[in-house]
XYZ file of N, CA and C in Angstrom:
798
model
N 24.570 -14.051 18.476
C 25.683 -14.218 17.541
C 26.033 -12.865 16.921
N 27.493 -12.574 16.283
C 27.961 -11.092 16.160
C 28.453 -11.008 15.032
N 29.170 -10.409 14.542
C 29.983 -10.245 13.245
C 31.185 -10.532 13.844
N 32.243 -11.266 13.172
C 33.553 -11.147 14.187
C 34.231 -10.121 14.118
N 34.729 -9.612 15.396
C 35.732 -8.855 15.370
C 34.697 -7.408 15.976
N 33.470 -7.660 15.776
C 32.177 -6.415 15.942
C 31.539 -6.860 17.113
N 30.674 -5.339 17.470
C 29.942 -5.552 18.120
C 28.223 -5.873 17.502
N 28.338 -6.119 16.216
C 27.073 -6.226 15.862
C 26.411 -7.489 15.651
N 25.471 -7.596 16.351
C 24.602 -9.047 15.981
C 24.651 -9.376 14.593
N 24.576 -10.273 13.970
C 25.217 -11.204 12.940
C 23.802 -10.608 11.621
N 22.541 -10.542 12.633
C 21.402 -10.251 11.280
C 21.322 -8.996 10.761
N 21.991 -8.139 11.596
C 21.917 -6.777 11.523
C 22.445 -6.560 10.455
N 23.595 -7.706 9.801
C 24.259 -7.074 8.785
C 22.918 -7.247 7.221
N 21.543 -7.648 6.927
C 20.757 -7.771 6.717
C 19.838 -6.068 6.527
N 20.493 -5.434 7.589
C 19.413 -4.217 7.720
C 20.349 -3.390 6.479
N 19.198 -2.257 5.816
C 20.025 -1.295 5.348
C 21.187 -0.038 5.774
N 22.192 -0.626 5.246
C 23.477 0.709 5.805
C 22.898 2.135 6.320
N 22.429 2.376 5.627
C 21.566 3.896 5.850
C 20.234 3.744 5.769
N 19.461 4.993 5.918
C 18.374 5.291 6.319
C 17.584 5.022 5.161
N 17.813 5.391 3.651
C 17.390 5.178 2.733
C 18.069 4.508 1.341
N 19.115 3.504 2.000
C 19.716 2.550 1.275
C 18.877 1.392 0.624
N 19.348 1.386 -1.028
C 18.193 0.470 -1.949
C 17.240 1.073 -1.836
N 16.692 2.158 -1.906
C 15.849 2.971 -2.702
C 16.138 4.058 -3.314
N 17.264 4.307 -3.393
C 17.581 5.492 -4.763
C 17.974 5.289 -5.890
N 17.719 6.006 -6.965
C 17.620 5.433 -8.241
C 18.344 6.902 -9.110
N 19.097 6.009 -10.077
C 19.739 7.811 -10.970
C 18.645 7.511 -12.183
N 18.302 9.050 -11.637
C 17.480 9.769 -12.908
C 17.736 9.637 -14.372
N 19.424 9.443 -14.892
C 19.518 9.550 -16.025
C 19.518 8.033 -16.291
N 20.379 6.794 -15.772
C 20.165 5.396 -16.488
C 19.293 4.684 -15.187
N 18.789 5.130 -14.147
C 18.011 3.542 -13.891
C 18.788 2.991 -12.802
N 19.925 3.725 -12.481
C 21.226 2.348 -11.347
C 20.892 2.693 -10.221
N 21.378 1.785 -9.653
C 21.399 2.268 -8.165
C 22.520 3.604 -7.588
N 21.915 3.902 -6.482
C 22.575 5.185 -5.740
C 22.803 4.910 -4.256
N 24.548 4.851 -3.980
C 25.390 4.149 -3.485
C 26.814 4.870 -2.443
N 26.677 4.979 -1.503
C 27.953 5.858 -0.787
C 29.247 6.052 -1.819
N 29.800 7.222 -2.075
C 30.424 7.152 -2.540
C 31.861 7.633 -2.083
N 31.650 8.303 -0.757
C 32.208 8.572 0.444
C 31.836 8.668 1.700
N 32.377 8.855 2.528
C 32.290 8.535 3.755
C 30.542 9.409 4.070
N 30.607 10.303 3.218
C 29.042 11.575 3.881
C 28.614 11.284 2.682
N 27.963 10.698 1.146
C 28.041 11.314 -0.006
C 27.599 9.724 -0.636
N 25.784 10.356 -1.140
C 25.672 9.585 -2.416
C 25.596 9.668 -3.552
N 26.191 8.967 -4.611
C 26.046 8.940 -6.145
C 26.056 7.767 -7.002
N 25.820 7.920 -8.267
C 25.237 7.051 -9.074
C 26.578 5.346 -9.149
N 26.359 4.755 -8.966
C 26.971 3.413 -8.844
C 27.633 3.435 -10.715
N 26.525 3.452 -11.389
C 27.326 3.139 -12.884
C 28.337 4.114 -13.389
N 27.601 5.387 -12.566
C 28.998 6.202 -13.542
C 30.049 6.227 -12.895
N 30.017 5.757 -11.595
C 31.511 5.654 -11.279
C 32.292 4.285 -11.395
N 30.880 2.973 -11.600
C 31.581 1.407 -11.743
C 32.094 1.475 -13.445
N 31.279 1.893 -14.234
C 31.043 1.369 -15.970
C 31.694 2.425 -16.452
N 32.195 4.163 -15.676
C 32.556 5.431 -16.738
C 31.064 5.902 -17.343
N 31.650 7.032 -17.608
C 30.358 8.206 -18.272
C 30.379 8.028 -19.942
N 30.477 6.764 -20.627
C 29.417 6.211 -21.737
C 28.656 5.788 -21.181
N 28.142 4.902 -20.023
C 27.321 4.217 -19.322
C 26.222 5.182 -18.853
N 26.515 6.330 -18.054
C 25.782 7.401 -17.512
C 26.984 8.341 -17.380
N 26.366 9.730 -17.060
C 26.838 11.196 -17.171
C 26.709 11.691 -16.051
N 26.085 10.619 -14.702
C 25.419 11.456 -13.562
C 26.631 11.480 -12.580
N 27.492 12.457 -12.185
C 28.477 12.239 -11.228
C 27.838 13.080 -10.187
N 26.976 13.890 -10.255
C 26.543 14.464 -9.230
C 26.540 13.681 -7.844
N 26.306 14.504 -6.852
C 26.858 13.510 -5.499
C 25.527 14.812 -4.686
N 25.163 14.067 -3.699
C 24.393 14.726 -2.803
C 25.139 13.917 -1.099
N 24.735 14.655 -0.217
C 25.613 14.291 0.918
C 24.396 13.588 1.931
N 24.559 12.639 2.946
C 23.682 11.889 3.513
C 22.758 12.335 4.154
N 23.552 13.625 5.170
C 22.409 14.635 6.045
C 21.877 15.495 5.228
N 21.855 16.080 3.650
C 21.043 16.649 3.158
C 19.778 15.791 2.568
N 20.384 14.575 1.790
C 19.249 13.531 1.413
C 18.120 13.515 2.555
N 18.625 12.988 3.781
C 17.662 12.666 4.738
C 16.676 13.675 5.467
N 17.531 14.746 5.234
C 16.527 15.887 5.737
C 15.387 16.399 4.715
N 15.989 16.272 3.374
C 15.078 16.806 2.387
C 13.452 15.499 2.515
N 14.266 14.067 2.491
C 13.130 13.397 1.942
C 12.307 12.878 3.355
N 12.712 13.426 4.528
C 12.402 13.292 5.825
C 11.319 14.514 5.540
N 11.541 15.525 5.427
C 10.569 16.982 5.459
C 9.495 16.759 4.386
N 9.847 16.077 3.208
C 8.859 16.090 2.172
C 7.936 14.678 2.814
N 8.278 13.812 3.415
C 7.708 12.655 3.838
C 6.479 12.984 5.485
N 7.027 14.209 5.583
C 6.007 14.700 6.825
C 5.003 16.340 6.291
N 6.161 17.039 5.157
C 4.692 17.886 4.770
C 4.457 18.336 3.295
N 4.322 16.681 2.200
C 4.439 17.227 1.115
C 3.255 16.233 1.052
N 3.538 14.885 1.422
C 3.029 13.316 0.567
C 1.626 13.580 1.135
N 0.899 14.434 2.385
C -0.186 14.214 2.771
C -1.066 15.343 2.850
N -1.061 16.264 1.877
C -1.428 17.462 2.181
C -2.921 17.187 2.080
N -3.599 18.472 2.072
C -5.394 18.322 2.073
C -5.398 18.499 0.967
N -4.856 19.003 -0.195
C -5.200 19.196 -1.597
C -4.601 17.768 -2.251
N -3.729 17.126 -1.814
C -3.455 16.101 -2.659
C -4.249 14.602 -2.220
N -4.513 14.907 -1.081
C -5.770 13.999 -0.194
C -7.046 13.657 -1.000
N -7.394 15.598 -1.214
C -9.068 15.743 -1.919
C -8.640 15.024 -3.066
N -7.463 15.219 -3.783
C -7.768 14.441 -5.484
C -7.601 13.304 -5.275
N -6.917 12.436 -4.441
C -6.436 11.120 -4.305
C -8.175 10.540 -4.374
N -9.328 11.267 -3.314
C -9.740 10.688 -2.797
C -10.851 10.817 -3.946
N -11.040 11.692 -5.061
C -11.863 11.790 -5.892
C -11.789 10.870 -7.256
N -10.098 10.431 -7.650
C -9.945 9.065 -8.167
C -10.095 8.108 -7.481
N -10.304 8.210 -6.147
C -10.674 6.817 -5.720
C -11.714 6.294 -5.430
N -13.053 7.669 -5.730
C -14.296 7.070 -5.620
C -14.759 6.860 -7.215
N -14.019 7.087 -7.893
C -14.573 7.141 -9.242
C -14.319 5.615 -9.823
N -13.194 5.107 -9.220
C -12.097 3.858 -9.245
C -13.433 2.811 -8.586
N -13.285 3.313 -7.261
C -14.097 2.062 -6.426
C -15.520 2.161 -7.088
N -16.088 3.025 -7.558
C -17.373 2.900 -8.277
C -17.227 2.232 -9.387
N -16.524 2.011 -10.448
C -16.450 1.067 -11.220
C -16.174 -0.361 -10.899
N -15.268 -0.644 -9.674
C -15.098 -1.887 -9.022
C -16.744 -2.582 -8.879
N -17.557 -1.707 -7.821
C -18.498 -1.661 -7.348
C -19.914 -2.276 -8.388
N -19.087 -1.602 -9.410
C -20.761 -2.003 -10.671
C -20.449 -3.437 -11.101
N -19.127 -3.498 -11.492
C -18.976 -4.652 -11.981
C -19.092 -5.823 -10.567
N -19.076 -5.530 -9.446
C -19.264 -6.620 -8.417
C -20.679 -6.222 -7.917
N -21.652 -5.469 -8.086
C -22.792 -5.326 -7.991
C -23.661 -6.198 -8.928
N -22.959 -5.953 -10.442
C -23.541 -6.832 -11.263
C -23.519 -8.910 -11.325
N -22.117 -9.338 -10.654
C -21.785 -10.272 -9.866
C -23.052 -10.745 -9.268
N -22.973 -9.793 -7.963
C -23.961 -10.100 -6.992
C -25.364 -10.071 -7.059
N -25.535 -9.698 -8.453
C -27.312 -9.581 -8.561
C -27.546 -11.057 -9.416
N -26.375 -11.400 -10.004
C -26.784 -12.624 -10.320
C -27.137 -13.548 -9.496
N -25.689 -13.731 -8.216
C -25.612 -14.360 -6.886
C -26.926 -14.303 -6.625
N -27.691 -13.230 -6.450
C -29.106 -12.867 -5.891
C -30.069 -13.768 -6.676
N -30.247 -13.658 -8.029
C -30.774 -14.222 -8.565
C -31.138 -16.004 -8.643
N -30.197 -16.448 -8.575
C -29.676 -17.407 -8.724
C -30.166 -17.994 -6.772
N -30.242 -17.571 -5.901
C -29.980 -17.719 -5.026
C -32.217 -18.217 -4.889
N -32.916 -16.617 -5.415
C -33.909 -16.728 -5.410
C -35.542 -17.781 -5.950
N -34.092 -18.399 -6.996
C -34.780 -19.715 -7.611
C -34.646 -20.957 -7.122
N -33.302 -21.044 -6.240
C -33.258 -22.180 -5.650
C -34.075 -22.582 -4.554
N -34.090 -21.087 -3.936
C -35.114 -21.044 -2.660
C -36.613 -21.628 -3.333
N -37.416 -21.134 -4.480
C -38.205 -21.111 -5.163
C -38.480 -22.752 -5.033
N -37.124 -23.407 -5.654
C -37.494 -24.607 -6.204
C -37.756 -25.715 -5.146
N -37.100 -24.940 -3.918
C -36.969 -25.868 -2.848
C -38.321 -26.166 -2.283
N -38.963 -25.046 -2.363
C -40.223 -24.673 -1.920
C -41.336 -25.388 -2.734
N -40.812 -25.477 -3.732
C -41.912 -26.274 -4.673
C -41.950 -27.920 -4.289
N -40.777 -28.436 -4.080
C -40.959 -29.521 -3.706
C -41.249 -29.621 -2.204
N -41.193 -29.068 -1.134
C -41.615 -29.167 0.063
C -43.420 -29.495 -0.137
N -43.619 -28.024 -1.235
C -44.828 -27.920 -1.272
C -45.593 -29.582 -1.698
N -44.876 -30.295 -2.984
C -44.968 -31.597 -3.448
C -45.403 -32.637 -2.558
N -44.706 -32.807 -1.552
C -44.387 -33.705 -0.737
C -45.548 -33.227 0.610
N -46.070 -32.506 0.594
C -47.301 -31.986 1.271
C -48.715 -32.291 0.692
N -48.277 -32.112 -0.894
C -49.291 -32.789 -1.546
C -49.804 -34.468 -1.338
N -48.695 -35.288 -1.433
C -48.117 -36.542 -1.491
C -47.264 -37.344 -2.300
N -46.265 -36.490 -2.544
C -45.604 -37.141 -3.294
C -44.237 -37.545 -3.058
N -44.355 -38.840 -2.497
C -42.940 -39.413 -1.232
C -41.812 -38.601 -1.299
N -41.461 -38.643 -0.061
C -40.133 -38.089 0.207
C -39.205 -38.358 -0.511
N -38.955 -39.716 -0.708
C -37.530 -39.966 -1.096
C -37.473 -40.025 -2.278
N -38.433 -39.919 -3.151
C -38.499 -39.324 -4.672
C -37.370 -37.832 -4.694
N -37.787 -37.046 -3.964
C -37.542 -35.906 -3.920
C -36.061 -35.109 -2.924
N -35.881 -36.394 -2.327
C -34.516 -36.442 -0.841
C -33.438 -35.788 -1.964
N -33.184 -36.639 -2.481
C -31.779 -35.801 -3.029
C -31.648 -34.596 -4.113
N -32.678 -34.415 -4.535
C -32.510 -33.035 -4.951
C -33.052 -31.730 -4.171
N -33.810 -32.353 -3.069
C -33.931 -31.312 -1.724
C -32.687 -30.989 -1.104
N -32.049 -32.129 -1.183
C -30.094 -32.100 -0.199
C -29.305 -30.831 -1.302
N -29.477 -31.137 -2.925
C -28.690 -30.669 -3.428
C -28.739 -28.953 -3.491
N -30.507 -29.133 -3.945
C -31.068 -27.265 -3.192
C -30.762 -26.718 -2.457
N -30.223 -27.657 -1.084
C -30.318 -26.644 0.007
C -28.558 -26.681 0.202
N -27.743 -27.430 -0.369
C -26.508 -27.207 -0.235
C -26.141 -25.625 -1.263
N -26.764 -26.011 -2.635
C -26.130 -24.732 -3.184
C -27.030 -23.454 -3.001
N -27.852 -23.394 -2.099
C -28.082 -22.512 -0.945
C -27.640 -22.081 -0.026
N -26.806 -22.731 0.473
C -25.668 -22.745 1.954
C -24.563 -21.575 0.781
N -24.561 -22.336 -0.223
C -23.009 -21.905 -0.703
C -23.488 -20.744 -1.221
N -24.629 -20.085 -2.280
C -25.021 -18.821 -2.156
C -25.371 -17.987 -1.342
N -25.362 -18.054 -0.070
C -25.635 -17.485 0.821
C -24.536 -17.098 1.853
N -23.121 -17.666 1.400
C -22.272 -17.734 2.255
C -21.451 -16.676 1.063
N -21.764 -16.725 -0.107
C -21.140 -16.029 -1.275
C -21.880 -14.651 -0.719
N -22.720 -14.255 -0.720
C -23.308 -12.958 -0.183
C -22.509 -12.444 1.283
N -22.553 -13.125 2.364
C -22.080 -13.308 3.065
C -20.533 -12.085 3.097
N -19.814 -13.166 2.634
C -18.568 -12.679 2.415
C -17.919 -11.678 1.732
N -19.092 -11.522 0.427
C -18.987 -10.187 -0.127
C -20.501 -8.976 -0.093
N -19.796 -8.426 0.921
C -21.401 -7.490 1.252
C -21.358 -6.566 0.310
N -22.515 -6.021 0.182
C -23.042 -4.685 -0.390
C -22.145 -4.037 -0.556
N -21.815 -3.023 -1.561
C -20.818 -1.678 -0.795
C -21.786 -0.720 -0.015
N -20.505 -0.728 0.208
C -21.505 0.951 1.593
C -20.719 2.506 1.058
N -21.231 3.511 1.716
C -20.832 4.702 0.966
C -18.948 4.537 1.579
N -18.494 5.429 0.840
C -16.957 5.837 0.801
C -17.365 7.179 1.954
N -16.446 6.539 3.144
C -16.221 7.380 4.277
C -15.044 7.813 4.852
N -14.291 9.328 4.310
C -12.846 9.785 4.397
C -12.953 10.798 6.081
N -12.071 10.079 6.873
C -12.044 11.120 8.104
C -10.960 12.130 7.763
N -12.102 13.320 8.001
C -11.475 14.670 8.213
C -10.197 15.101 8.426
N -9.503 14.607 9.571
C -8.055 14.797 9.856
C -6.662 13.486 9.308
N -7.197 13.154 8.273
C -6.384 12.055 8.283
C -4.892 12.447 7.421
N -4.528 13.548 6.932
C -3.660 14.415 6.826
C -3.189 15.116 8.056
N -4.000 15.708 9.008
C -3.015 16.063 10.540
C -2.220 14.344 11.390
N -3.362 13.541 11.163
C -2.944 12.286 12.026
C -1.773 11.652 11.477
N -2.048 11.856 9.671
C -0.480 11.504 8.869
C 0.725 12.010 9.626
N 0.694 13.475 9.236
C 1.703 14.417 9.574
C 2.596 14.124 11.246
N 1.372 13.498 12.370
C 1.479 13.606 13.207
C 2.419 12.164 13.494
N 2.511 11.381 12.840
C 2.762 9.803 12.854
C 4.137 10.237 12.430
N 4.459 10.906 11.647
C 5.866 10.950 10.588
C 6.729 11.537 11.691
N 6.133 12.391 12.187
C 6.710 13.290 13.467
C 7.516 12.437 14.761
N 6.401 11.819 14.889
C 6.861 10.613 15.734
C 7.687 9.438 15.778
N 7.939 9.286 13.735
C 8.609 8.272 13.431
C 10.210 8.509 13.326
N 9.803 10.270 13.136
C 11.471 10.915 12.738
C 12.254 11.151 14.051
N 11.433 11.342 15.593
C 11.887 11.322 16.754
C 12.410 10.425 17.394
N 11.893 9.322 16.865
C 12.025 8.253 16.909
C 13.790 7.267 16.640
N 14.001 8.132 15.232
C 15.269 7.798 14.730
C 16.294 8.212 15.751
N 16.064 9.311 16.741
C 17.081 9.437 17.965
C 17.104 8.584 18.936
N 16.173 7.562 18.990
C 16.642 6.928 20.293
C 16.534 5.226 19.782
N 17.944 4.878 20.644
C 18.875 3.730 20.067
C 17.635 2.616 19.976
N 16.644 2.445 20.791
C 16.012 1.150 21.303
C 14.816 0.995 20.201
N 14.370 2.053 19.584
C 13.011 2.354 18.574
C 13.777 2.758 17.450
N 14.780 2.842 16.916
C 15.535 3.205 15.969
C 15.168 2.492 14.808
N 15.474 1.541 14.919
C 15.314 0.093 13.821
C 13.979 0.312 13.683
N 12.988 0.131 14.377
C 11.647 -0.253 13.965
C 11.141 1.370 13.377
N 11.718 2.345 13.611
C 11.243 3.381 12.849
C 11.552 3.777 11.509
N 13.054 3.113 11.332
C 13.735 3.181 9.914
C 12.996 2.205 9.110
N 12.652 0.901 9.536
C 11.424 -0.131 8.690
C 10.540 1.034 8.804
N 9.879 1.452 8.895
C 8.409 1.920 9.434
C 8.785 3.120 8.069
N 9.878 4.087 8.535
C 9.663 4.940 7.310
C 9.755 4.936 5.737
N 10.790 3.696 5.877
C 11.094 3.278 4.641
C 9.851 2.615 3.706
N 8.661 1.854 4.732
C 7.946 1.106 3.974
C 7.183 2.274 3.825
N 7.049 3.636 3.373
C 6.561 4.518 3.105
C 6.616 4.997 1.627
N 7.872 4.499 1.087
C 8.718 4.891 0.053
C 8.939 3.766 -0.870
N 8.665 3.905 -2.368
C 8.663 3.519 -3.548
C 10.240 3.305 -3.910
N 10.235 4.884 -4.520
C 11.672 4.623 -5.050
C 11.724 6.835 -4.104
N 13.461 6.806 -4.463
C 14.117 7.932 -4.602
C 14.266 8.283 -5.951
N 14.512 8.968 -6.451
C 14.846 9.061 -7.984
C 15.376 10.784 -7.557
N 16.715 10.169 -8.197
C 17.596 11.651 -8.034
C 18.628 12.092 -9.561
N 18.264 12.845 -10.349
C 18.507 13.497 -11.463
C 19.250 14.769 -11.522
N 20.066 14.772 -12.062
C 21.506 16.148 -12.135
C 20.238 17.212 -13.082
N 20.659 18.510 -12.226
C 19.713 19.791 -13.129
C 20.687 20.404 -13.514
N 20.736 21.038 -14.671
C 21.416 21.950 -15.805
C 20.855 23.147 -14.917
N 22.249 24.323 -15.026
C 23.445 24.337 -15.184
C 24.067 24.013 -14.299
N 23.862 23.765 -13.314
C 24.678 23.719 -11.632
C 24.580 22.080 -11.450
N 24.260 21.779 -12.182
C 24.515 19.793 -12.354
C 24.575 19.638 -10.488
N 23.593 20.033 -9.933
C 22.967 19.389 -8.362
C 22.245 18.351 -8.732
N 21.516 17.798 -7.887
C 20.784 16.772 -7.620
C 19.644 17.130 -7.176
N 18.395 16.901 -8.497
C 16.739 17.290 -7.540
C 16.183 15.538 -7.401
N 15.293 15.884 -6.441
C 15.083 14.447 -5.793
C 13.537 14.556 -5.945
N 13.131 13.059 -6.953
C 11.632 13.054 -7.203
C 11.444 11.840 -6.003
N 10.760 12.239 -5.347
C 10.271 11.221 -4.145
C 8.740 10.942 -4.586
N 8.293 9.266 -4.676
C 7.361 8.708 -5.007
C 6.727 7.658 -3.944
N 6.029 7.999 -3.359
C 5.452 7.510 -2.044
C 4.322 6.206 -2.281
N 4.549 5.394 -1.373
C 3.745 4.106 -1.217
C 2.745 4.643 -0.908
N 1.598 4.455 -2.124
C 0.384 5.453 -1.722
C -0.221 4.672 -0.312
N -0.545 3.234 -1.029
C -1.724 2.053 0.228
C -0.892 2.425 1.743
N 0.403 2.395 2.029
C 0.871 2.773 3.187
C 1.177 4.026 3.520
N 1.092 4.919 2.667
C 0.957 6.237 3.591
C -0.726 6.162 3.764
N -2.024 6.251 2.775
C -2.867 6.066 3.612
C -2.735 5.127 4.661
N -2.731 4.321 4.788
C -2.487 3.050 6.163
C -2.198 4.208 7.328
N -1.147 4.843 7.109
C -0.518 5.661 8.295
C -1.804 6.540 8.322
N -1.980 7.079 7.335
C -2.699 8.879 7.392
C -4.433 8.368 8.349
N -4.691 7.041 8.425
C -5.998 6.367 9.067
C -5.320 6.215 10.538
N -4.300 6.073 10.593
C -4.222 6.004 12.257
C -3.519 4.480 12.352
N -3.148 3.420 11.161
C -2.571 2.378 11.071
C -1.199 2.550 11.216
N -0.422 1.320 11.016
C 0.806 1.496 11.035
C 1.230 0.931 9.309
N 2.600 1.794 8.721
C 2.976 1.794 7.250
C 3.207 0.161 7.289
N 3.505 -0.334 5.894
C 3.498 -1.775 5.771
C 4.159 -2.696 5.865
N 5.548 -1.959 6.617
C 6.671 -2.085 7.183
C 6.284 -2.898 8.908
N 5.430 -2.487 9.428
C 5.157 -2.872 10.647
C 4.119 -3.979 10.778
N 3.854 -4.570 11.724
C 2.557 -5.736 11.885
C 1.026 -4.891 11.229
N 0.747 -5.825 10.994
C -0.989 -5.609 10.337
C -1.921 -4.631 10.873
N -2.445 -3.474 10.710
C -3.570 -2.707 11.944
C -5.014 -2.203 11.032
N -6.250 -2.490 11.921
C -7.148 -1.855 10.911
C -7.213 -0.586 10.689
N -7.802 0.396 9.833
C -8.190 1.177 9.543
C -9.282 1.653 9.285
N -9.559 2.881 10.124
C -10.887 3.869 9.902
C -11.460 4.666 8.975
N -10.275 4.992 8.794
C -10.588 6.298 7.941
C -11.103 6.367 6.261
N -10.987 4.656 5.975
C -11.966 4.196 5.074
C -12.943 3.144 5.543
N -14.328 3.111 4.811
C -15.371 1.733 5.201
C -14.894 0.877 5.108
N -13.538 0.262 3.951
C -13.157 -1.418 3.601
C -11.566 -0.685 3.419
N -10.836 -0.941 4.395
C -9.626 -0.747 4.553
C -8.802 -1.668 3.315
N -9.039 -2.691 3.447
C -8.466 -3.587 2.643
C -8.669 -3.668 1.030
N -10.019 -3.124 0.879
C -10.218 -2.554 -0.263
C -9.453 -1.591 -1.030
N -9.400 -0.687 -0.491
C -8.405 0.757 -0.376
C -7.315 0.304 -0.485
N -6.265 -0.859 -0.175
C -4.819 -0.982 -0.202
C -5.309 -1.844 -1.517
N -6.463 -2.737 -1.719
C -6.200 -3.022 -3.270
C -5.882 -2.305 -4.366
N -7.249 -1.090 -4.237
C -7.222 -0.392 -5.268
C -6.281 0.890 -5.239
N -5.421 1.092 -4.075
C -4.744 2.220 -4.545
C -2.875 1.193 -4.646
N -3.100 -0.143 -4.735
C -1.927 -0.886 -4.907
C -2.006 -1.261 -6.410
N -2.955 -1.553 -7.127
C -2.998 -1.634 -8.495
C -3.434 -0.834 -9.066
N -4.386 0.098 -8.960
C -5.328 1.115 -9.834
C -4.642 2.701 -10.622
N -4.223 3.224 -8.929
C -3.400 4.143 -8.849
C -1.682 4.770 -8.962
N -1.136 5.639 -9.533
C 0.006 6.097 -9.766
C 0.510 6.127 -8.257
N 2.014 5.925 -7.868
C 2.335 6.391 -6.514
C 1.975 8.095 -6.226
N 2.006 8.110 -4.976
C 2.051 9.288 -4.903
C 3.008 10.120 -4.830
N 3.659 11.419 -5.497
C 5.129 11.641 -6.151
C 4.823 13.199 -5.655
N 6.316 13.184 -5.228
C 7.033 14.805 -4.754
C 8.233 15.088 -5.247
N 8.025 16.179 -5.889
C 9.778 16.883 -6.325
C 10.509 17.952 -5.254
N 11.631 17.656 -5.093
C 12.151 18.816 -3.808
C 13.149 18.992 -5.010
């Protein structure tokens, strides 16, 4: 099915117009940032509401946007210095996770060690002579909330040490490369524009005194650029594990609630 009168399939009209459409934001009120000509984006309110509303008329043009936040998205968001600090709040982060679910689990433990205890006492009972079926159903009930402490361990293991691979800033870099080559050819197009976009938070683009241009704070989906920088795919694409931490899934928790995005000014 098409658009009438088009050659475009009917869902397509669903995808974003541009490459980084609905994610730019004006620096001075908060609005969205919106074609404002045929090459050229700018702030939606000050040209829908007038400049009581906002002051931002600045305009930036489409092939400069995309090149700037294309270049900062392959060699700003993943460097080795912003890696090492990411990765030093995040052991400090997951170590507090860790105590408080260590402390959890020592109860689990605890709790686990008396039942065994008690079970044992009555086996022992009933060896002595003291009938079974005195003792049947609170042997059933022991050994059920045994099953269920043991399945609680189970599911939440130990932590293990925090393990960062070495190149996971070249393998980043190397993915973005591939995603931006990508945007040239008609058949991988689409799935690379999802792919880069789910990389990206917001745009945030603010007029600078005196030359009232446009600087562009780019704020990066931290959990999916790591995702990428491990050798996964961003969160834009189907599900993939990851190496380059011990608990992958852990890592998209805590750097999805814990942590600030990760942010670049061009």
């Amino acid at each position: 099915m098409k658009v009438k009168n088009t050659d475009t399939p009917i869902w397509d009209r669903r995808r974003p117009r541009t490459l980084f459409s609905g994610l730019m934001t004006c620096g001075s009120c908060g609005g969205g940032f919106a074609k404002v000509n045929k090459h050229s984006f700018g702030c939606s309110t000050a040209r829908n509401k007038g400049k009581s509303f906002c002051e931002n008329m600045a305009m930036i043009s489409q092939a400069e946007l995309e090149r700037l936040v294309l270049g900062a998205l392959q060699d700003n968001l993943m460097d080795e210095a912003a890696l090492a600090v990411f990765c030093e709040e995040y052991a400090k982060e997951r170590n507090r996770l860790q105590a408080v679910a260590a402390s959890n689990r020592g109860s689990v433990e605890k709790e686990l060690a008396q039942t065994r205890k008690d079970h044992a006492k009555l086996v022992d009972a009933i060896i002595a002579g003291v009938p079974a079926d005195q003792v049947k159903d609170r042997m059933l009930a022991l050994d059920a909330r045994r099953i269920e402490l043991e399945g609680q361990l189970i599911s939440d293991p130990a932590p293990s040490p925090l393990r960062i691979h070495p190149k996971m800033a070249e393998t980043y870099r190397e993915k973005i490369g591939a995603l931006i080559a990508r945007l040239q050819e008609p058949d991988s197009m689409p799935e690379a524009k999802d792919a880069l976009r789910g990389l990206i938070d917001r745009i945030v683009l603010s007029p600078t005194a005196p030359d009232g241009k446009l600087s562009i704070h780019l704020e990066g989906a931290l959990a999916a650029l790591l995702r990428l920088g491990s050798g996964g795919k961003s969160n834009q694409g189907p599900g993939s594990e990851s190496q380059a931490f011990e608990y992958n899934e852990e890592l998209v928790l805590v750097a999805g609630v814990g942590f600030e995005p990760t942010t670049f000014r061009l």
